[in-house]
Amino acid sequence: MELSAIELVFWKPELVLFCKRSLPVIELLMVFEEQLWLVIEELWLENEELWLVIGELLLAHEELWLVIEELWLENEELWLVIEELWLENEELWLVIEELWLVIEELWLVIEELWLVIEIDHL
């Protein structure tokens, strides 16, 4: 059975007294609720700022990965140049070895000629 407000006051006067005594508590709770909403709003703003910082960090992170990728590509190019130089160096060493063999052969020819000259001279 539901009672109207007037019926409640008539039938339950102690309820009116309870409400009168509870009014300061209710007002205090309302003030507390307002302060709580202010704190929530402040936390919300800080949260938004935090998300902005996180967004900036993500952008910086992406930029850093782009720099790393660019450096990686430059490093690969550098390794290709080093490999090319190494191959050219190997070719050069082969040429030097061939020249050394030619020099040794020439030296043998010179020694033979020297022997021929010495024999001829005697």
Short mmCIF file of C-alpha atoms in Angstrom, two decimals:
data_model
loop_
_atom_site.label_atom_id
_atom_site.label_comp_id
_atom_site.label_asym_id
_atom_site.label_seq_id
_atom_site.Cartn_x
_atom_site.Cartn_y
_atom_site.Cartn_z
CA MET A 1 0.00 0.00 0.00
CA GLU A 2 1.51 3.29 -1.11
CA LEU A 3 0.88 6.44 0.91
CA SER A 4 0.96 10.02 -0.33
CA ALA A 5 3.26 12.57 1.33
CA ILE A 6 0.34 14.05 3.32
CA GLU A 7 -0.75 10.62 4.49
CA LEU A 8 2.82 9.82 5.50
CA VAL A 9 3.01 13.00 7.63
CA PHE A 10 -0.35 12.25 9.19
CA TRP A 11 0.24 8.60 9.84
CA LYS A 12 3.98 8.74 10.48
CA PRO A 13 4.91 11.97 12.31
CA GLU A 14 8.21 10.42 13.43
CA LEU A 15 9.16 10.32 9.74
CA VAL A 16 8.83 14.13 9.61
CA LEU A 17 11.11 14.43 12.63
CA PHE A 18 13.57 12.05 11.02
CA CYS A 19 13.56 14.15 7.83
CA LYS A 20 14.08 17.38 9.80
CA ARG A 21 16.99 15.85 11.67
CA SER A 22 18.38 14.33 8.48
CA LEU A 23 18.32 17.61 6.55
CA PRO A 24 21.83 18.76 7.69
CA VAL A 25 23.19 15.32 6.80
CA ILE A 26 21.51 15.51 3.40
CA GLU A 27 22.93 19.01 2.84
CA LEU A 28 26.36 17.76 3.89
CA LEU A 29 26.01 14.83 1.49
CA MET A 30 25.03 17.25 -1.29
CA VAL A 31 28.13 19.37 -0.59
CA PHE A 32 30.21 16.21 -0.54
CA GLU A 33 28.62 15.17 -3.85
CA GLU A 34 29.49 18.56 -5.39
CA GLN A 35 33.08 18.23 -4.18
CA LEU A 36 33.19 14.67 -5.47
CA TRP A 37 32.02 15.86 -8.89
CA LEU A 38 34.70 18.57 -8.87
CA VAL A 39 37.34 15.94 -8.10
CA ILE A 40 35.94 13.70 -10.84
CA GLU A 41 36.03 16.61 -13.30
CA GLU A 42 39.61 17.44 -12.29
CA LEU A 43 40.63 13.79 -12.70
CA TRP A 44 38.89 13.72 -16.08
CA LEU A 45 40.88 16.77 -17.22
CA GLU A 46 44.11 15.21 -15.97
CA ASN A 47 43.14 12.01 -17.77
CA GLU A 48 42.61 13.99 -20.99
CA GLU A 49 46.03 15.62 -20.53
CA LEU A 50 47.52 12.18 -19.92
CA TRP A 51 45.96 10.89 -23.14
CA LEU A 52 47.41 13.89 -25.00
CA VAL A 53 50.85 13.08 -23.59
CA ILE A 54 50.39 9.42 -24.55
CA GLY A 55 49.40 10.53 -28.07
CA GLU A 56 52.51 12.71 -28.30
CA LEU A 57 54.66 9.82 -27.07
CA LEU A 58 53.13 7.52 -29.68
CA LEU A 59 53.90 10.06 -32.41
CA ALA A 60 57.47 10.41 -31.12
CA HIS A 61 57.71 6.60 -31.05
CA GLU A 62 56.55 6.39 -34.68
CA GLU A 63 59.03 9.10 -35.69
CA LEU A 64 61.80 7.23 -33.89
CA TRP A 65 60.92 4.03 -35.77
CA LEU A 66 61.03 5.96 -39.05
CA VAL A 67 64.51 7.24 -38.16
CA ILE A 68 65.61 3.72 -37.17
CA GLU A 69 64.21 2.34 -40.44
CA GLU A 70 66.00 5.07 -42.42
CA LEU A 71 69.27 4.32 -40.58
CA TRP A 72 68.75 0.60 -41.22
CA LEU A 73 68.36 1.26 -44.96
CA GLU A 74 71.46 3.46 -44.98
CA ASN A 75 73.30 0.73 -43.08
CA GLU A 76 72.22 -1.84 -45.69
CA GLU A 77 73.45 0.47 -48.45
CA LEU A 78 76.73 0.90 -46.59
CA TRP A 79 77.12 -2.88 -46.29
CA LEU A 80 76.51 -3.20 -50.04
CA VAL A 81 79.26 -0.64 -50.69
CA ILE A 82 81.59 -2.46 -48.28
CA GLU A 83 80.81 -5.77 -49.99
CA GLU A 84 81.47 -4.22 -53.40
CA LEU A 85 84.78 -2.77 -52.15
CA TRP A 86 85.68 -6.15 -50.67
CA LEU A 87 85.07 -7.83 -54.02
CA GLU A 88 87.14 -5.17 -55.78
CA ASN A 89 89.84 -5.69 -53.15
CA GLU A 90 89.79 -9.45 -53.78
CA GLU A 91 90.16 -8.79 -57.52
CA LEU A 92 93.04 -6.44 -56.78
CA TRP A 93 94.76 -9.12 -54.68
CA LEU A 94 94.35 -11.59 -57.52
CA VAL A 95 95.99 -9.09 -59.88
CA ILE A 96 98.78 -8.51 -57.33
CA GLU A 97 99.31 -12.29 -57.03
CA GLU A 98 99.50 -12.58 -60.82
CA LEU A 99 101.98 -9.70 -60.96
CA TRP A 100 104.03 -11.34 -58.24
CA LEU A 101 104.16 -14.57 -60.27
CA VAL A 102 105.23 -12.57 -63.32
CA ILE A 103 107.92 -10.83 -61.23
CA GLU A 104 109.16 -14.22 -59.96
CA GLU A 105 109.29 -15.52 -63.53
CA LEU A 106 111.14 -12.39 -64.62
CA TRP A 107 113.56 -12.83 -61.75
CA LEU A 108 114.22 -16.41 -62.87
CA VAL A 109 114.82 -15.16 -66.40
CA ILE A 110 117.18 -12.47 -65.07
CA GLU A 111 119.07 -15.09 -63.03
CA GLU A 112 119.37 -17.31 -66.08
CA LEU A 113 120.60 -14.38 -68.15
CA TRP A 114 123.08 -13.51 -65.43
CA LEU A 115 124.38 -17.05 -65.47
CA VAL A 116 124.67 -16.94 -69.24
CA ILE A 117 126.55 -13.64 -69.02
CA GLU A 118 128.89 -15.04 -66.36
CA ILE A 119 129.54 -18.17 -68.36
CA ASP A 120 130.11 -16.13 -71.47
CA HIS A 121 132.45 -13.85 -69.64
CA LEU A 122 134.59 -16.70 -68.43
#
